[in-house]
Amino acid sequence: MHARYGGVVPELASRQHVEAMVPVLDQALDRAGCTLADIDAVAVTTGPGLAGALLVGANAAKAIAYARGLPLVAVNHLEGHLYAAWLADALSGEDAPAPRLPALCLIVSGGHTDLVLMTGHGRYRRLGETADDAAGEAFDKVARMIGLGFPGGPAIEELAGDTASALRLPRARLKRPYDFSFSGLKTKVLRLVRGEEGPVPAPPEIAAAFQEAVVDALVTKTLAAARDQAAAEVILVGGVAANSALRRSLTGRSPLPVRIPRPDLCTDNGAMIAACGWWRIQAGEAAALDVDVQPGLRIG
Ligand code: KG4
Ligand code: ZN
């Protein structure tokens, strides 16, 4: 549905949430081979995100928790992304390895580009963020400029393929060393596509050069922050972390151990929210049933 409109339309997203809620719950329980009677706690995203969509999820979670007498845990969506880092091991039946702390975390999604130092469960310090577009948002916008569909990230990755582009796009320079900016890059691509910089390069060339510029900015700043903060490991999460060029570059360039979730656990999913909720419950932190949604919630 979002592909048809080239992005997420808030009203449509909320309505879709209402329609999908019960079928998705049924499907998830079915796939896990259990019923609501087997559930021990309910974890739900309360922010950040679109208020309408968050409300639908929060109300469904409250209803289940109330009806079943279960603890409710409110999870920050960004923190949920982080907990995907330890999820695959847990799902494969092995013990989830404990985080090596402090961990330098890059959270890159459609709405956020945050560099965060994790010093403990629930303990974060935000070191940097984007001054304008989020990394995923830049992928989506540039994809649209070169005629690709939504979401743009996977489309750009596929079009770029193995193209070794001779094009070199600008890297932003910012006063704060750990902040990001992608709007200059986006404008540059627009000028290229409009032929304002000479003959228009082939779309795979543009896709590859754009991807390379974003990956370079993300990896360079993440590694600089990891070094400056004497981090024990580097964690890459969020939808953009599914990008194989980014995964390869960070892993190849990092002198520290790097932890990246499986690609299907990088893009939004419920398992990561449950994983974060599990840690909260272990720590004895449940939410009250009147917990509110926080569309502008941040991390660190
Ligand atoms: O975390 P996420 O699934 O949703 C949000 O919380 O925003 O991230 C979605 C973003 C979209 O902008 C999408 O284009 C981007 O992640 N994305 C990718 C890839 N897969 C998803 N960006 C680059 N390469 C990918 N393979
Ligand atoms: Zn997300």
Coordinates of C-alpha atoms in Angstrom, one line a residue, residues 23-283:
P23 CA -5.1 -11.1 11.8
V24 CA -1.5 -10.3 12.5
L25 CA -1.8 -11.4 16.1
D26 CA -3.6 -14.6 15.1
Q27 CA -0.9 -15.3 12.5
A28 CA 2.0 -14.7 14.9
L29 CA 0.4 -17.0 17.6
D30 CA -0.3 -19.6 15.0
R31 CA 3.2 -19.6 13.6
A32 CA 4.7 -19.8 17.1
G33 CA 2.3 -22.7 17.8
C34 CA 0.7 -21.1 20.9
T35 CA -2.3 -19.2 22.1
L36 CA -2.7 -16.1 24.2
A37 CA -2.9 -18.4 27.3
D38 CA 0.8 -19.2 26.7
I39 CA 1.9 -15.6 26.8
D40 CA 3.7 -14.3 30.0
A41 CA 3.9 -10.6 29.2
V42 CA 3.0 -8.0 26.5
A43 CA 5.6 -5.6 25.1
V44 CA 4.5 -2.8 22.9
T45 CA 6.1 0.2 21.1
T46 CA 5.0 3.4 22.6
G47 CA 7.2 5.7 20.5
P48 CA 8.8 7.2 18.5
G49 CA 6.5 7.0 15.5
L50 CA 3.2 8.1 14.0
A51 CA 0.7 8.8 16.8
G52 CA -2.2 7.0 15.1
A53 CA -0.4 3.8 14.5
L54 CA 1.2 3.8 17.9
L55 CA -2.2 4.3 19.5
V56 CA -3.6 1.3 17.8
G57 CA -0.8 -0.9 18.9
A58 CA -0.8 0.4 22.5
N59 CA -4.5 -0.1 22.9
A60 CA -4.4 -3.6 21.6
A61 CA -1.5 -4.4 24.0
K62 CA -3.4 -2.8 26.9
A63 CA -6.5 -4.8 26.1
I64 CA -4.6 -8.1 26.0
A65 CA -2.6 -7.3 29.2
Y66 CA -5.8 -6.2 31.1
A67 CA -7.9 -9.2 29.9
R68 CA -5.2 -11.7 30.7
G69 CA -3.8 -10.1 33.8
L70 CA -0.3 -9.9 32.2
P71 CA 2.5 -7.4 32.8
L72 CA 2.7 -4.7 30.1
V73 CA 6.1 -3.3 29.0
A74 CA 6.4 -0.1 27.0
V75 CA 9.3 -0.3 24.6
N76 CA 11.1 2.6 22.8
H77 CA 11.1 1.6 19.1
L78 CA 14.8 2.6 18.8
E79 CA 15.8 0.6 21.8
G80 CA 13.8 -2.3 20.2
H81 CA 16.0 -2.0 17.1
L82 CA 19.1 -2.4 19.4
Y83 CA 17.9 -5.5 21.0
A84 CA 17.6 -7.2 17.6
A85 CA 21.4 -7.4 17.9
W86 CA 21.2 -10.3 20.3
L87 CA 18.0 -11.9 19.0
A88 CA 19.2 -14.3 16.3
D89 CA 21.3 -16.3 18.8
A90 CA 18.4 -16.4 21.2
L91 CA 16.1 -17.6 18.5
S92 CA 18.5 -20.3 17.4
G93 CA 18.2 -21.7 20.9
E94 CA 21.7 -20.6 22.0
D95 CA 22.0 -18.3 24.9
A96 CA 22.0 -14.7 23.7
P97 CA 25.5 -13.3 24.2
A98 CA 25.7 -10.5 26.7
P99 CA 26.4 -7.1 25.3
R100 CA 30.1 -6.1 25.5
L101 CA 29.9 -2.6 27.1
P102 CA 30.2 0.1 26.5
A103 CA 28.9 -0.5 23.0
L104 CA 28.9 2.1 20.3
C105 CA 25.5 1.8 18.5
L106 CA 24.5 3.2 15.1
I107 CA 20.7 3.2 14.7
V108 CA 19.8 3.9 11.1
S109 CA 16.2 3.8 10.0
G110 CA 13.6 5.7 8.0
G111 CA 13.2 8.3 10.7
H112 CA 16.5 8.2 12.7
T113 CA 20.2 8.3 12.3
D114 CA 21.5 8.2 15.9
L115 CA 24.9 7.4 17.3
V116 CA 24.4 6.2 20.8
L117 CA 26.8 4.9 23.5
M118 CA 25.1 2.0 25.4
T119 CA 26.6 1.6 28.9
G120 CA 24.0 -0.8 30.3
H121 CA 20.5 -2.1 29.8
G122 CA 18.3 0.9 29.4
R123 CA 21.4 3.2 29.7
Y124 CA 22.2 5.3 26.7
R125 CA 24.0 8.5 25.8
R126 CA 23.3 10.0 22.4
L127 CA 26.5 11.3 20.8
G128 CA 25.2 12.3 17.4
E129 CA 22.2 12.5 15.2
T130 CA 21.2 13.8 11.8
A131 CA 20.9 17.5 11.2
D132 CA 18.3 16.9 8.4
D133 CA 17.2 13.7 6.7
A134 CA 17.6 10.3 8.2
A135 CA 19.7 7.9 6.3
G136 CA 16.8 5.7 5.3
E137 CA 14.8 8.8 4.3
A138 CA 17.6 9.8 2.0
F139 CA 17.6 6.4 0.4
D140 CA 13.8 6.7 -0.1
K141 CA 14.0 10.2 -1.6
V142 CA 16.9 9.5 -3.9
A143 CA 15.2 6.3 -5.1
R144 CA 12.2 8.3 -6.1
M145 CA 14.4 10.8 -8.0
I146 CA 15.9 8.0 -10.1
G147 CA 12.5 6.4 -10.7
L148 CA 12.6 3.6 -8.2
G149 CA 9.8 2.4 -5.9
F150 CA 9.3 2.5 -2.1
P151 CA 11.0 1.5 0.1
G152 CA 14.0 3.0 -1.7
G153 CA 16.8 1.4 0.3
P154 CA 16.5 -2.2 -1.1
A155 CA 15.8 -0.7 -4.6
I156 CA 19.0 1.4 -4.6
E157 CA 21.0 -1.5 -3.2
E158 CA 19.8 -3.7 -6.0
L159 CA 20.3 -1.2 -8.8
A160 CA 23.8 -0.3 -7.5
G161 CA 24.7 -4.0 -7.6
D162 CA 28.5 -4.3 -8.2
T163 CA 28.7 -1.0 -10.1
A164 CA 32.0 0.6 -9.4
S165 CA 31.0 4.2 -9.9
A166 CA 33.5 6.8 -11.0
L167 CA 31.1 9.5 -9.6
R168 CA 32.2 10.9 -6.3
L169 CA 29.5 12.6 -4.4
P170 CA 30.2 15.1 -1.5
R171 CA 30.5 14.1 2.2
A172 CA 29.0 16.7 4.5
R173 CA 31.2 18.5 7.0
L174 CA 29.6 19.4 10.2
K175 CA 30.6 21.3 13.3
R176 CA 29.6 18.5 15.7
P177 CA 31.9 15.5 14.7
Y178 CA 29.3 12.8 15.3
D179 CA 26.4 14.4 13.5
F180 CA 25.2 13.5 10.1
S181 CA 23.7 15.4 7.2
F182 CA 22.3 13.9 4.0
S183 CA 20.4 16.8 2.4
G184 CA 23.4 18.2 0.5
L185 CA 24.0 14.8 -1.0
K186 CA 20.3 14.6 -1.9
T187 CA 20.4 18.0 -3.6
K188 CA 23.5 17.0 -5.5
V189 CA 21.7 13.9 -6.8
L190 CA 18.7 16.0 -7.9
R191 CA 21.0 18.3 -9.9
L192 CA 22.7 15.4 -11.5
V193 CA 19.3 13.8 -12.5
R194 CA 18.1 17.1 -13.9
G195 CA 21.2 17.4 -16.0
E196 CA 22.4 20.5 -14.2
E197 CA 25.9 19.1 -13.8
G198 CA 26.4 17.9 -17.3
P199 CA 25.4 14.7 -19.0
V200 CA 23.1 12.7 -16.8
P201 CA 24.9 9.6 -15.4
A202 CA 23.3 6.2 -15.8
P203 CA 20.9 5.3 -12.8
P204 CA 23.1 2.4 -11.6
E205 CA 26.1 4.9 -11.4
I206 CA 24.0 7.4 -9.4
A207 CA 22.7 4.6 -7.1
A208 CA 26.2 3.2 -6.4
A209 CA 27.8 6.6 -5.8
F210 CA 25.0 7.7 -3.5
Q211 CA 25.1 4.4 -1.5
E212 CA 28.9 4.7 -1.3
A213 CA 28.7 8.3 0.0
V214 CA 26.1 7.4 2.7
V215 CA 28.0 4.2 3.8
D216 CA 31.2 6.1 4.0
A217 CA 29.7 8.9 6.2
L218 CA 28.0 6.4 8.5
V219 CA 31.0 4.1 8.9
T220 CA 33.7 6.8 9.3
K221 CA 31.7 8.6 12.1
T222 CA 30.7 5.4 13.8
L223 CA 34.3 4.2 14.0
A224 CA 35.6 7.6 15.1
A225 CA 33.1 7.7 17.9
A226 CA 33.9 4.1 18.9
R227 CA 37.6 4.9 19.1
D228 CA 37.0 8.2 21.0
Q229 CA 34.6 6.5 23.5
A230 CA 36.8 3.4 24.0
A231 CA 33.9 1.2 23.0
A232 CA 34.2 -2.6 23.5
E233 CA 32.1 -3.3 20.4
V234 CA 30.1 -1.7 17.6
I235 CA 26.5 -2.4 16.9
L236 CA 24.6 -1.6 13.7
V237 CA 20.8 -1.7 13.7
G238 CA 17.7 -0.3 12.0
G239 CA 16.3 -0.8 8.5
V240 CA 19.3 0.6 6.7
A241 CA 21.5 -1.9 8.5
A242 CA 20.0 -4.5 6.1
N243 CA 22.1 -2.8 3.4
S244 CA 24.9 -5.2 2.4
A245 CA 27.4 -2.5 1.3
L246 CA 27.0 -0.9 4.8
R247 CA 27.4 -4.2 6.6
R248 CA 30.5 -5.1 4.5
S249 CA 32.1 -1.7 5.0
L250 CA 31.6 -1.5 8.7
T251 CA 32.7 -5.1 9.3
G252 CA 35.8 -4.6 7.0
R253 CA 36.9 -1.3 8.5
S254 CA 36.2 -1.8 12.2
P255 CA 39.1 -2.8 14.5
L256 CA 36.5 -3.7 17.1
P257 CA 34.0 -6.6 17.0
V258 CA 30.9 -5.7 15.1
R259 CA 27.4 -7.0 15.8
I260 CA 24.7 -6.6 13.2
P261 CA 21.3 -8.4 13.3
R262 CA 20.2 -10.7 10.5
P263 CA 18.8 -8.5 7.7
D264 CA 15.2 -9.5 8.4
L265 CA 15.7 -8.4 12.0
C266 CA 17.1 -5.0 10.9
T267 CA 13.9 -3.8 9.3
D268 CA 10.9 -3.2 11.6
N269 CA 9.7 -6.3 13.3
G270 CA 7.8 -7.4 16.4
A271 CA 10.5 -9.8 17.6
M272 CA 12.9 -7.0 18.5
I273 CA 10.2 -5.3 20.6
A274 CA 9.6 -8.6 22.4
A275 CA 13.3 -9.1 22.9
C276 CA 13.7 -5.6 24.5
G277 CA 10.5 -6.3 26.6
W278 CA 12.1 -9.5 27.9
W279 CA 15.1 -7.6 29.3
R280 CA 12.7 -5.1 30.9
I281 CA 10.7 -7.8 32.5
Q282 CA 13.9 -9.4 33.9
A283 CA 14.8 -6.1 35.4

